[in-house]
Short mmCIF file of C-alpha atoms in Angstrom, two decimals:
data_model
loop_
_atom_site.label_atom_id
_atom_site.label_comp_id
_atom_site.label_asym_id
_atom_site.label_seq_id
_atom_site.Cartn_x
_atom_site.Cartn_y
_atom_site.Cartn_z
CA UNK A 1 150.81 92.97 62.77
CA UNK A 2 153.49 91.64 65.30
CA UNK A 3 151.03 88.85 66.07
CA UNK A 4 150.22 87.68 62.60
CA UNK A 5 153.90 87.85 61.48
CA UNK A 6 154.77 85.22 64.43
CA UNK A 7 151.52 82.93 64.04
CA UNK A 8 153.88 80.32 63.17
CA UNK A 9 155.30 80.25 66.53
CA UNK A 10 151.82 80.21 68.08
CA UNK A 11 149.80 78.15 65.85
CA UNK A 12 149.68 73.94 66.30
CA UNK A 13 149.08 72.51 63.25
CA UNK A 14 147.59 69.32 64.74
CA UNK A 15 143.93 70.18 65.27
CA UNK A 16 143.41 67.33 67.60
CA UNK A 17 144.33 64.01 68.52
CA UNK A 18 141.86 60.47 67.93
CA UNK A 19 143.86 58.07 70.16
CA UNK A 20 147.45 58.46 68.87
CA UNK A 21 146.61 59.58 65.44
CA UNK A 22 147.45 63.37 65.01
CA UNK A 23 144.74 65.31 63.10
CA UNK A 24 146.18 68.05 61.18
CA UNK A 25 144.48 71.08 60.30
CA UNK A 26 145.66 70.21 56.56
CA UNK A 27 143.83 67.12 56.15
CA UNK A 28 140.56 69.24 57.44
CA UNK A 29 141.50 72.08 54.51
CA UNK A 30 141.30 69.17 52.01
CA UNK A 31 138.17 67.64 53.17
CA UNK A 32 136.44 70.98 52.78
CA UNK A 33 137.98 71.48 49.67
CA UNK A 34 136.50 68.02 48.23
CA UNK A 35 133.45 69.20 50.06
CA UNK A 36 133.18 72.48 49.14
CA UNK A 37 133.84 71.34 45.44
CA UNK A 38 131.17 69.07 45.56
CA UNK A 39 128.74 71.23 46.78
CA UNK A 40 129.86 74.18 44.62
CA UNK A 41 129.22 72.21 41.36
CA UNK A 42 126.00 71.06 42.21
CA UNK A 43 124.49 74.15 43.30
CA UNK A 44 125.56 75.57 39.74
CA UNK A 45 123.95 72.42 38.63
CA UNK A 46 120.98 73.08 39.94
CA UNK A 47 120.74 77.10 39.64
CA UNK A 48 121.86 76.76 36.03
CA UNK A 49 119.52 73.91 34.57
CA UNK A 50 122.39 71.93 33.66
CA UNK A 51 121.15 68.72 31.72
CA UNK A 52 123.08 65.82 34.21
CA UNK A 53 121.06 63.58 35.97
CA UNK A 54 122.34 63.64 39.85
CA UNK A 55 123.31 59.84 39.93
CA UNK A 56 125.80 60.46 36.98
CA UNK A 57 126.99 63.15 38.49
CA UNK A 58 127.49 61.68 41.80
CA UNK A 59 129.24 58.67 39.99
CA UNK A 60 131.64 61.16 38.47
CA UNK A 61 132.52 62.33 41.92
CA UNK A 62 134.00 59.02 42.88
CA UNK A 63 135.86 58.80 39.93
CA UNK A 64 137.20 61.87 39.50
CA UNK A 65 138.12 62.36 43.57
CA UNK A 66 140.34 58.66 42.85
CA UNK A 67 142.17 60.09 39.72
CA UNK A 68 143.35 63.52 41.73
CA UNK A 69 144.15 61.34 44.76
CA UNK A 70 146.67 58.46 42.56
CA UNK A 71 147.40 61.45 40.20
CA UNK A 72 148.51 64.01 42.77
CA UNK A 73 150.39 60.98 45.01
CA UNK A 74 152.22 59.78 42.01
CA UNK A 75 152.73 63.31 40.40
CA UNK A 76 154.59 64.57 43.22
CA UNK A 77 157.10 61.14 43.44
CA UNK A 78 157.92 62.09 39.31
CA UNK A 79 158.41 65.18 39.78
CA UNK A 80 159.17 66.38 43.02
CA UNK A 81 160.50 63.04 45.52
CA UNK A 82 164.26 62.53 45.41
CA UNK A 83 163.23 58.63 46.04
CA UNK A 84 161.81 58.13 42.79
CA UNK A 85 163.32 55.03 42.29
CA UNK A 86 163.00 53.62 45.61
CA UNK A 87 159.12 54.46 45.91
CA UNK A 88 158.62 53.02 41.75
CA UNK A 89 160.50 49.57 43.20
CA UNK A 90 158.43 49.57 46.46
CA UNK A 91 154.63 50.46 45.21
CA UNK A 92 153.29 49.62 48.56
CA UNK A 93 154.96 52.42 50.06
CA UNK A 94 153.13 54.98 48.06
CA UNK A 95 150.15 55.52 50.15
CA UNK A 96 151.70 53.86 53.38
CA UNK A 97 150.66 56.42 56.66
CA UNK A 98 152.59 55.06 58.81
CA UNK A 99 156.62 55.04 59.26
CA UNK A 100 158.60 52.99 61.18
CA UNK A 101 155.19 51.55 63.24
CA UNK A 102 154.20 55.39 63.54
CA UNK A 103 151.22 57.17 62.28
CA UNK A 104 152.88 60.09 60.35
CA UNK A 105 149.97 60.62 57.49
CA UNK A 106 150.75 60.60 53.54
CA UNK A 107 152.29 63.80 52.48
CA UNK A 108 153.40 65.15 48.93
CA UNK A 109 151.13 65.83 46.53
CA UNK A 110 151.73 67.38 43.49
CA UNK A 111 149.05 69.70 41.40
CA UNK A 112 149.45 68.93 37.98
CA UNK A 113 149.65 65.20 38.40
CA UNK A 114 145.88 65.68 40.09
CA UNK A 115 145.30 67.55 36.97
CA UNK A 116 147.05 64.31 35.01
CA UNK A 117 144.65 61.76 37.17
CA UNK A 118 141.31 64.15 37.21
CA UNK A 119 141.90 63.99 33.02
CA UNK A 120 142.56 60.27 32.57
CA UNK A 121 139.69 59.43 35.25
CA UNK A 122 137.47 61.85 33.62
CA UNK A 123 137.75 60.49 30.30
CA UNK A 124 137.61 56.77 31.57
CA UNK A 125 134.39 57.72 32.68
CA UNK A 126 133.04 59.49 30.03
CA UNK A 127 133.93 56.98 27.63
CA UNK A 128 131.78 54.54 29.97
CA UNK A 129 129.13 56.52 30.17
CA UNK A 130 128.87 58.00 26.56
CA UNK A 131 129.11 61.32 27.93
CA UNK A 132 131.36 64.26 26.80
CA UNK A 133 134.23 65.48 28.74
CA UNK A 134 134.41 68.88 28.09
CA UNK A 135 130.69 69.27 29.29
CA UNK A 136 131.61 67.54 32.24
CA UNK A 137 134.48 69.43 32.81
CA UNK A 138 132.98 72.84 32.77
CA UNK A 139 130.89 71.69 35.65
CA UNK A 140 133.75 70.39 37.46
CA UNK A 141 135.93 73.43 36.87
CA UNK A 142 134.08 75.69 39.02
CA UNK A 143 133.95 73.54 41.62
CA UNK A 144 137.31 72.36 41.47
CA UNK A 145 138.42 76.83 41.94
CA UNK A 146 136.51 77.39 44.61
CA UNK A 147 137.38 74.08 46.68
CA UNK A 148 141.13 74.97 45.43
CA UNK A 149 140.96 78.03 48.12
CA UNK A 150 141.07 75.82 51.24
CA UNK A 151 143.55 73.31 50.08
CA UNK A 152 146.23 76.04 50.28
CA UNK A 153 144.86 77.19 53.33
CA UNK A 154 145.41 73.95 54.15
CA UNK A 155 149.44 74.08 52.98
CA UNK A 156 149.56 77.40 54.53
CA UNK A 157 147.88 75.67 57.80
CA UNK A 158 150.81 73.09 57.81
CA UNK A 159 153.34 75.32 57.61
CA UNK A 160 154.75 73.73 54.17
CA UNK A 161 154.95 75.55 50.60
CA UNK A 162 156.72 78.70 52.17
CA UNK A 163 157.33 82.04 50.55
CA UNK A 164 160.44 83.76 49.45
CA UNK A 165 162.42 85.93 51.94
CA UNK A 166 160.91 89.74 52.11
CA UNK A 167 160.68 92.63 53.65
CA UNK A 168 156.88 93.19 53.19
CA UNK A 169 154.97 94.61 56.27
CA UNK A 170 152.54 91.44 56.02
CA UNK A 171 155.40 88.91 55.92
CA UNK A 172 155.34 86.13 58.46
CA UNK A 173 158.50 84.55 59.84
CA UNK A 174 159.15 80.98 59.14
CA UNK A 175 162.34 80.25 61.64
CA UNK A 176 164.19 83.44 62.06
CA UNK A 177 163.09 84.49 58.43
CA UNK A 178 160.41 87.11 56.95
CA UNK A 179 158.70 85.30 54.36
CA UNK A 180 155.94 85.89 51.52
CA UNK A 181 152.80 84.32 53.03
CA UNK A 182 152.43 82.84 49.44
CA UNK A 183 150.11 79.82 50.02
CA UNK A 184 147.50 82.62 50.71
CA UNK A 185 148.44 84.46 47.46
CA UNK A 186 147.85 81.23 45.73
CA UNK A 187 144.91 80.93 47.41
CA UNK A 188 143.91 83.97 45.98
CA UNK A 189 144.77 84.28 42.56
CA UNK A 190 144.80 80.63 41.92
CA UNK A 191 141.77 79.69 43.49
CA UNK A 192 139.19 83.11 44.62
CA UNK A 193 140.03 85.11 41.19
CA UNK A 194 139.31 81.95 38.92
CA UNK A 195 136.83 81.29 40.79
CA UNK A 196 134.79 84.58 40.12
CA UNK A 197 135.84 84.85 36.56
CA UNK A 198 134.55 81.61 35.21
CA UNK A 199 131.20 82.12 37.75
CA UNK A 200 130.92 85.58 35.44
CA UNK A 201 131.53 84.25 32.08
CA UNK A 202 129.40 80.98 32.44
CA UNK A 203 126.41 81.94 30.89
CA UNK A 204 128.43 83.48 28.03
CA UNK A 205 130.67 80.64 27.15
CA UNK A 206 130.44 79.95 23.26
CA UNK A 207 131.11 76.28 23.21
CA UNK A 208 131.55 73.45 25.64
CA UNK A 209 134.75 73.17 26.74
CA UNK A 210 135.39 76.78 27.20
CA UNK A 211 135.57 77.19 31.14
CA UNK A 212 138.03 74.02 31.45
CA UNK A 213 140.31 75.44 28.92
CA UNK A 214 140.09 78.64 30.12
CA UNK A 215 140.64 77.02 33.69
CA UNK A 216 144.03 75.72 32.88
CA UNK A 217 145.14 79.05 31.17
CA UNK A 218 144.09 80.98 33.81
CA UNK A 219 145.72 78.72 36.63
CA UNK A 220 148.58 78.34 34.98
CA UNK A 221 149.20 82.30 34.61
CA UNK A 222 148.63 82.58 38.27
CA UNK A 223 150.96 80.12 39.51
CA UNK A 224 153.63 81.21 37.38
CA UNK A 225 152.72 84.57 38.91
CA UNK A 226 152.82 83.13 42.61
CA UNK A 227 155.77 80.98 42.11
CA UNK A 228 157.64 84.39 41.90
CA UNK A 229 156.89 84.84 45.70
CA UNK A 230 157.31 81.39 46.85
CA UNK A 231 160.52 79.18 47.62
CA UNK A 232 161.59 77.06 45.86
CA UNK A 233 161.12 73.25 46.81
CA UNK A 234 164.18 72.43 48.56
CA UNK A 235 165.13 69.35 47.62
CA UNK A 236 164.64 70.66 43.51
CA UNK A 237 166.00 74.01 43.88
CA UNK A 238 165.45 76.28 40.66
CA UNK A 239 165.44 74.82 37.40
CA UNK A 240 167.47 76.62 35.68
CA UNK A 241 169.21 79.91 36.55
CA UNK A 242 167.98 81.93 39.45
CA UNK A 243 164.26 82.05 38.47
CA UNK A 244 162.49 79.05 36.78
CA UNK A 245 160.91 76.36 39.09
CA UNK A 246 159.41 73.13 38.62
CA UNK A 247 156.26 74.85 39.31
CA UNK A 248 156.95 77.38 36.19
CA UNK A 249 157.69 74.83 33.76
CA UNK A 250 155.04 72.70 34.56
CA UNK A 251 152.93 75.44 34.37
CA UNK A 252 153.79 76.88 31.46
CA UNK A 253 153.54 73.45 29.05
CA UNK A 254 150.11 73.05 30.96
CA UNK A 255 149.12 76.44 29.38
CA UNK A 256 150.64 76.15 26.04
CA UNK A 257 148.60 73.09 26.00
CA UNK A 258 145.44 74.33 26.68
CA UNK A 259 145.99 77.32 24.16
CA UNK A 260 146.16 75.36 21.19
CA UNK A 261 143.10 72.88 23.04
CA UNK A 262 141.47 76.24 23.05
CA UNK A 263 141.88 77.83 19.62
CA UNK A 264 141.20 73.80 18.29
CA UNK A 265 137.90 73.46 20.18
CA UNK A 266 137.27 77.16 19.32
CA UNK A 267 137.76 76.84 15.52
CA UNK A 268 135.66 73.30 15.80
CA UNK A 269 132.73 74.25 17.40
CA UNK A 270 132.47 77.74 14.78
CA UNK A 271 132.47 74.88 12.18
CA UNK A 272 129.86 72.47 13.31
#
């Protein structure tokens, strides 16, 4: 247990080096996670006889992977960057790698503005294509919860994203501090536990739409649940009082949201 609590102080978060460009062990969680996605969806594809020919499929992969990039990028300067302005006056500087002359990689991304790109992309594309979203989505979903599980691997990997201070056996000490390993809880409950519950229900779903809906409820409930184990982001703080976090609030419109999407689409579909 002593070792796993200090695998901070052992562990290099640069995998390995291509010349003088540093790769991180976080940018390898989030290819597999794209990967894994991909792969994911169209083996249910396939095992379920879902009607989607594979080149419109594949297309949909291109689009959607661009939305959650630009959404996620420009999520986490709204919500999250303290250099809002500067970055919304400078463009270029978005998606620049490099600082000062010096390879340092793109981080900040922010999960609900990859949810914000993945929708707009999506229904750019269905629109396009004359093909529904909320069939697409329910395909995508599953994927999308079981690739989920190595990007926070991937934050725990890079040592960002850190718990809340504890006393729990299973802690792991970031500095001098005991902290919640809570990128693996979110890994967890956010990505494993979806994951199995919309694999089980599937096959029962009662009209199209139903696992993306029920995707966003269920993600949302778990990351309100994890935020209560992870720090805050430091440059944000809490929100209000000594509990809510951006995370919360984000997640909580986000499920409110797909409630009412829910009981709409619910209600619709008993009608037609």
């Amino acid at each position: 247990m002593e070792t796993w609590q200090n695998i901070y102080s052992t562990f290099d978060p640069v995998a390995f080096n291509l010349g003088d460009i540093a790769v991180h062990w976080y940018g390898i969680m989030y290819a597999l996670a794209l990967l894994s996605a991909i792969i994911v969806a169209k083996w249910f594809i396939k095992h379920d006889k879902i009607p989607i020919k594979e080149e419109v499929f594949d297309s949909y992969i291109w689009w959607a992977e661009i939305g959650v990039i630009l959404g996620a990028r420009l999520g986490y300067i709204l919500f999250y960057d303290t250099h809002t302005m500067y970055y919304l006056t400078h463009p270029w500087q978005i998606f620049n790698p490099f600082i000062d002359g010096v390879y340092a990689g793109i981080s900040g991304m922010s999960y609900h503005g990859a949810v914000i790109g993945f929708i707009i992309a999506s229904y750019l594309f269905c629109k396009k294509n004359k093909v529904s979203f909320y069939f697409l989505a329910d395909i995508a979903v599953i994927g999308v919860s079981a690739g989920y599980v190595f990007g926070r691997i991937g934050n725990f990997f890079n040592q960002e994203l850190i718990g809340r201070a504890t006393d729990v056996p299973w802690g792991i000490y970031v500095g001098n501090t005991l902290r919640h390993p809570s990128q693996l809880y979110e890994a967890v409950l956010e990505g494993i536990l979806i994951f199995v519950i919309l694999v089980a229900i599937r096959k029962h779903k009662t009209f199209v739409g139903q696992l993306a809906l029920l995707y966003g409820i269920l993600y949302s409930i778990a990351r309100i649940i994890a935020e209560i184990f992870r720090q805050p982001d430091i440059q944000l703080g809490f929100i209000y009082s000594n509990w809510l976090t951006m995370g919360m609030l984000q997640s909580s419109f986000f499920a409110i949201l797909c409630i009412v999407l829910y009981i709409i689409t619910k209600r619709k579909a008993a009608i037609s």
